[in-house]
XYZ file of C-alpha atoms in Angstrom:
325
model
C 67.361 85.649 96.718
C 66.551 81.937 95.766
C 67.220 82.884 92.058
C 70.494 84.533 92.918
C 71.679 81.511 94.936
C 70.614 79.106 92.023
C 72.719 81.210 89.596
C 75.893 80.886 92.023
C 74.899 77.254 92.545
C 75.383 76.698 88.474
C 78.402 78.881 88.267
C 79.898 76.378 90.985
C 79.096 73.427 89.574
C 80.200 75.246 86.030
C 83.521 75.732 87.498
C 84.506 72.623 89.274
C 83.744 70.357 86.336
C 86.538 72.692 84.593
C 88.544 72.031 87.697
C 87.693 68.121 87.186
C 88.937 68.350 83.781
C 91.992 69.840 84.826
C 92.516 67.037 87.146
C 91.798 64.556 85.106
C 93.591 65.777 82.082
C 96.674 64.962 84.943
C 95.603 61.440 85.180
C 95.619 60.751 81.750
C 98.164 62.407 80.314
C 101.339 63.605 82.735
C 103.174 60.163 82.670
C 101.511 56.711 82.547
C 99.806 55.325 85.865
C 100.881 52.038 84.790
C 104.701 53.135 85.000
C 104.181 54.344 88.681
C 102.621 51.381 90.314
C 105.117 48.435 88.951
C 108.601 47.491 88.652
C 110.794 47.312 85.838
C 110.313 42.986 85.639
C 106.557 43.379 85.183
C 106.002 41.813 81.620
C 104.321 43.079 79.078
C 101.155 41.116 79.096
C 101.411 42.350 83.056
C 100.793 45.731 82.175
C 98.109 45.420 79.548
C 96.303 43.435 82.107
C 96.580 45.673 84.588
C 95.740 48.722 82.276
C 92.187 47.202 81.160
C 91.832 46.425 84.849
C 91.927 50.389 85.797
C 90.069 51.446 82.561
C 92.720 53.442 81.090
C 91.764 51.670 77.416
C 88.507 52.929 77.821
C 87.351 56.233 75.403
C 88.497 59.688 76.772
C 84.829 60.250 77.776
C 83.854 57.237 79.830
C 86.916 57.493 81.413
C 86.107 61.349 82.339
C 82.949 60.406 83.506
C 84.100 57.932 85.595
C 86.666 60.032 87.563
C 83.928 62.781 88.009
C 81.787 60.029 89.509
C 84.397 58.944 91.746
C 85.993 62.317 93.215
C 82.071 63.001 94.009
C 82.519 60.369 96.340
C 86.393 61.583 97.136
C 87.777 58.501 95.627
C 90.488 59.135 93.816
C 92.042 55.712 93.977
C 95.727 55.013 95.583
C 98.846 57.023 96.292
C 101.642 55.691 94.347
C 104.015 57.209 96.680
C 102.511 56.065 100.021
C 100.731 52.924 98.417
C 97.748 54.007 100.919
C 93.844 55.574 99.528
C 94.098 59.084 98.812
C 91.280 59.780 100.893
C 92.737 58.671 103.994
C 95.854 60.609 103.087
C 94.277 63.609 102.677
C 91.690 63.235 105.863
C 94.569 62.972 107.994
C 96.444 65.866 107.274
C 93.235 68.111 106.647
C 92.160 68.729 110.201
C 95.960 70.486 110.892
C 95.907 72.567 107.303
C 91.979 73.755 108.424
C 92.904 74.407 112.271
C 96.058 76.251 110.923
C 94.084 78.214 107.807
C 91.621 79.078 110.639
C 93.662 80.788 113.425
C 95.334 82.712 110.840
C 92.073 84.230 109.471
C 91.138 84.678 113.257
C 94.672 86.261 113.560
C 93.963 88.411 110.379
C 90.707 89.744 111.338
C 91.322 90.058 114.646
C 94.207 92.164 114.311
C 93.787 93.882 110.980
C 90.561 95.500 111.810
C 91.253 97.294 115.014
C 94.447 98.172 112.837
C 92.532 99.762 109.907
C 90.346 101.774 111.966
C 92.777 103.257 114.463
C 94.699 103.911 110.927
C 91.788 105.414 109.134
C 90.498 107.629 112.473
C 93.936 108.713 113.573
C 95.695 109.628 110.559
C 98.912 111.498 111.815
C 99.143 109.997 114.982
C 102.773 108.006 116.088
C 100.849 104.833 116.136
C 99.025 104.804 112.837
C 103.077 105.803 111.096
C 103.713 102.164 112.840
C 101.288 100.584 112.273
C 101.967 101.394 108.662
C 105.489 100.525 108.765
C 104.059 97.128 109.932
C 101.791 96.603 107.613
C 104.519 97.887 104.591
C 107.193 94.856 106.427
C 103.600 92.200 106.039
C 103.003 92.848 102.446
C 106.860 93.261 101.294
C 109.148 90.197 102.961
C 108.286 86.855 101.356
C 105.916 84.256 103.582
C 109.291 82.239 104.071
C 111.561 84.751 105.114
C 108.874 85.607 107.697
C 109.115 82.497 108.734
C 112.224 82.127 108.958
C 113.079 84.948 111.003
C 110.219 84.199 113.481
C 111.398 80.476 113.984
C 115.172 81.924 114.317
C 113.811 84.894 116.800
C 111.506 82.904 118.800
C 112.826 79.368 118.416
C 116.743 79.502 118.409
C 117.003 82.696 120.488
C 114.708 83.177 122.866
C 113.713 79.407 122.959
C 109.904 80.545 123.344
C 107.982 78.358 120.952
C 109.026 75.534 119.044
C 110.073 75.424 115.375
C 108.858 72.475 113.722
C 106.020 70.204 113.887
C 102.093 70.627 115.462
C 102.942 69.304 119.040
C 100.545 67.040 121.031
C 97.216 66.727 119.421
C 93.979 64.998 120.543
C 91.902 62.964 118.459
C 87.493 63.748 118.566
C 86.269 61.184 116.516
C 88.131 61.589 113.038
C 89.177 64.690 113.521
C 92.466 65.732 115.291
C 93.066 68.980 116.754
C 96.543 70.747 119.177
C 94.117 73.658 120.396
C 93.329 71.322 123.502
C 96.882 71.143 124.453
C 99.529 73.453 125.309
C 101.922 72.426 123.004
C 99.460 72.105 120.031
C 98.692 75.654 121.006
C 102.411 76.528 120.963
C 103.252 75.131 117.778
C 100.228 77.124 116.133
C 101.696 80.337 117.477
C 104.701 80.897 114.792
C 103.197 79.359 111.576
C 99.592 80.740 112.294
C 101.410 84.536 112.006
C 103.469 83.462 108.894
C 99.882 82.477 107.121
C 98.661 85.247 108.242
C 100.498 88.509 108.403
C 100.118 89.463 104.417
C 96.282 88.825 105.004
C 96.224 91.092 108.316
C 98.267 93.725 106.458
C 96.061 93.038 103.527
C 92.885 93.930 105.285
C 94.370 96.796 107.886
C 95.029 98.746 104.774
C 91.602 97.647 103.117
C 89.669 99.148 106.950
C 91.657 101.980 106.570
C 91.032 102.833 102.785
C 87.499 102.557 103.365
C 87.458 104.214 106.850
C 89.012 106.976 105.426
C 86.345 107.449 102.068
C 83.413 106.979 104.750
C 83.906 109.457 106.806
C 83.908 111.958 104.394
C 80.477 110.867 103.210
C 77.273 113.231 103.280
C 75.545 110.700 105.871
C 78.596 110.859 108.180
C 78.387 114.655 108.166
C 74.849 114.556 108.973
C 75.202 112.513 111.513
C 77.452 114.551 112.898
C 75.235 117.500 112.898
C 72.589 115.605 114.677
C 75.045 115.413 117.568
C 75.586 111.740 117.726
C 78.355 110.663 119.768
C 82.135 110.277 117.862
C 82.372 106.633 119.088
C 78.709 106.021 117.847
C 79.452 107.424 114.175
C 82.583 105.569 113.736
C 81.357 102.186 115.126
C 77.669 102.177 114.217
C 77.684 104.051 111.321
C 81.069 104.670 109.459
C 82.515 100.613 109.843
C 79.113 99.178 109.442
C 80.023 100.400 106.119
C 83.273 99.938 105.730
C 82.924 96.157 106.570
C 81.133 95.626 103.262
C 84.063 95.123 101.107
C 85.881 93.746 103.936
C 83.104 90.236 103.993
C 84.163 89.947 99.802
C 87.946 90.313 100.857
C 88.295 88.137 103.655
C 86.309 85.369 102.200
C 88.253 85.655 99.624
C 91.765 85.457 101.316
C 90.898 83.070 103.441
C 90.422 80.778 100.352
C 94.105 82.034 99.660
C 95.159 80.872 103.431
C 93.795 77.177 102.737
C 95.285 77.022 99.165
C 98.946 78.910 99.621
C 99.573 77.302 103.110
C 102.184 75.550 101.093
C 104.848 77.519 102.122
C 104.138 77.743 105.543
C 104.159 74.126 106.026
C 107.135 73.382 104.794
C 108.931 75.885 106.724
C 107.572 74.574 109.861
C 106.996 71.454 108.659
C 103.664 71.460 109.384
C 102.126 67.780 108.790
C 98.967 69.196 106.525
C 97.683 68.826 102.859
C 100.504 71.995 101.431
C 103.330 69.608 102.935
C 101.530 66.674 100.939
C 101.099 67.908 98.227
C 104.582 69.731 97.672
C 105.879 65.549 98.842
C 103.525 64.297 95.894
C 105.133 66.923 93.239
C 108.414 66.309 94.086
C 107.465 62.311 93.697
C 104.849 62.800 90.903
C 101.976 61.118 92.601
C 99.450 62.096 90.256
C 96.499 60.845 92.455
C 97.444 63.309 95.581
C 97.636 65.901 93.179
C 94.980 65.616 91.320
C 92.663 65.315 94.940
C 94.418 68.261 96.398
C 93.750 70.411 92.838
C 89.844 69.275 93.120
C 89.746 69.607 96.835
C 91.075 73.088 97.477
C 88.853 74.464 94.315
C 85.714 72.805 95.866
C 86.810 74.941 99.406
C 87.423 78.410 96.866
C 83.732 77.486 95.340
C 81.961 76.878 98.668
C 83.752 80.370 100.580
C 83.214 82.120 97.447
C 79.266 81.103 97.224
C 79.276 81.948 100.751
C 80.694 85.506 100.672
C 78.485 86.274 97.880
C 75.292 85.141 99.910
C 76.371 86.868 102.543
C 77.505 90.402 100.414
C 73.521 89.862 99.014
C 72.343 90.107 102.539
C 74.326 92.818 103.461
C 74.225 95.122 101.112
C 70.781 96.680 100.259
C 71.795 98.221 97.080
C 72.400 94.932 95.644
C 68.801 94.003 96.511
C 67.313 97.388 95.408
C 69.073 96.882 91.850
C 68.240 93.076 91.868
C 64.243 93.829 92.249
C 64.478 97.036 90.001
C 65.179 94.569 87.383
């Protein structure tokens, strides 16, 4: 086990210095920094002072090394847009794209698992057609479209739930959250299913798939002949199983939920990192950018060490094979 975490441990570190290179390779070369932060009357002389002030006549090298240094520490200097620290920025708006990414993946899970095993155990059934249907509308319509026909149903129609914004939120410590008020909770309602009906029908139809190849196994049939109870073989025996795959999936997506929640903010308007970041493209503030590339590949690094941890502990064939070699 501790060598197989090590190994993940260098593959992560492997693959965010790529990421840093990425970002860096942003700073340096997609317009001039210079350009951004002063006005057309700055001299000259202005600007070459101000260039040897930020290092950018440095070699390619130290100047790489620096940034990596600095976006260890999440410094990755000032917003041109906002004229305000990145990291601030970014630590404002990160508690509402996290609450939102969460209750999705709660939504998903929630949802798409009690889906994929009614699916998988009752076949034919009325129900299981629907909840196929369902799942077939999830994975089709675009996240946006969803969206908008949620905010139009439920917002301009029925006048249920609010359209835009995250509602009243209350601040613990540094971190701000709307699941302590009623309106927070209300605004979480519509985006929190736009985010994450593709993942529920994504999963639903993963349960169901593997539900279905389970049951048909040799220790399923045995089970059966030892007259175990229906609801113990499907519960104990045939999803224990089936929720193998699920762990790699859903850690996985949720990764997905954090980094494509784009979408869903701006259709709501959701004041988190997506609706930054999509501001800082359209503006070309290079520093948000670069901060949001390095921050949402550090989240995909962590969930994905974490799944694969957790897919070690789970399944025993992995450990079998691991100390066979």
């Amino acid at each position: 086990m501790l060598a197989f975490t090590i190994r993940r441990l260098l593959q992560a570190i492997l693959v965010m210095l790529v990421v840093a290179l990425i970002s860096f390779t942003l700073f340096r070369f997609v317009g001039d920094p210079v350009n951004q932060m002063v006005g057309v009357e700055t001299t000259p002389e202005q600007r070459e002072a101000l260039r040897e002030r930020l290092g950018l006549n440095d070699p390619i090298l130290v100047q790489f090394g620096r940034f990596i240094t600095k976006a260890a520490q999440f410094d990755f200097g000032t917003s041109y847009q906002f004229r305000q620290p990145v990291a601030e920025l970014i630590g404002r708006r990160l508690p509402a794209t996290l609450e939102l990414s969460f209750v999705s993946a709660v939504f998903a899970l929630l949802v798409g698992i009690p889906m994929g095993v009614y699916t998988g155990l009752h076949r034919d059934s009325v129900l299981s057609k629907l909840f196929l249907s369902i799942s077939l509308i999830g994975i089709s319509l675009p996240t946006f479209f969803i969206g908008i026909l949620l905010i139009f149903v439920f917002a301009v129609t029925l006048q249920w739930l609010p359209s835009f914004g995250r509602g009243e939120v209350v601040q613990l410590g540094w971190w701000s959250t709307g699941l302590l008020t009623w309106s927070g909770i209300k605004a979480l309602i519509l985006p929190a299913i736009t985010l994450g009906l593709f993942q529920m029908t994504l999963i639903m139809r993963l349960v169901r798939s593997e539900m279905l190849e389970v049951i048909r196994t040799d220790y399923i049939k045995f089970a059966r002949a030892r007259g175990l109870r229906q609801r113990s073989i499907n519960f104990r025996h045939a999803l224990k199983n089936t929720l193998v795959p699920v762990i790699t999936i859903t850690g996985l997506q949720l990764g997905s939920i954090i980094a494509f929640a784009i979408i869903t903010e701006t259709v709501f308007q959701w004041p988190g990192m997506g609706l930054l970041f999509l501001q800082s493209v359209q503006n070309v503030d290079i520093p948000i950018m670069a901060a949001y590339l390095m921050l949402i590949a550090f989240l995909f690094v962590t969930i994905n060490l974490i799944v694969d941890l957790l897919y070690f502990r789970v399944d025993p064939r992995l450990r079998v094979e691991r100390a066979a070699h």
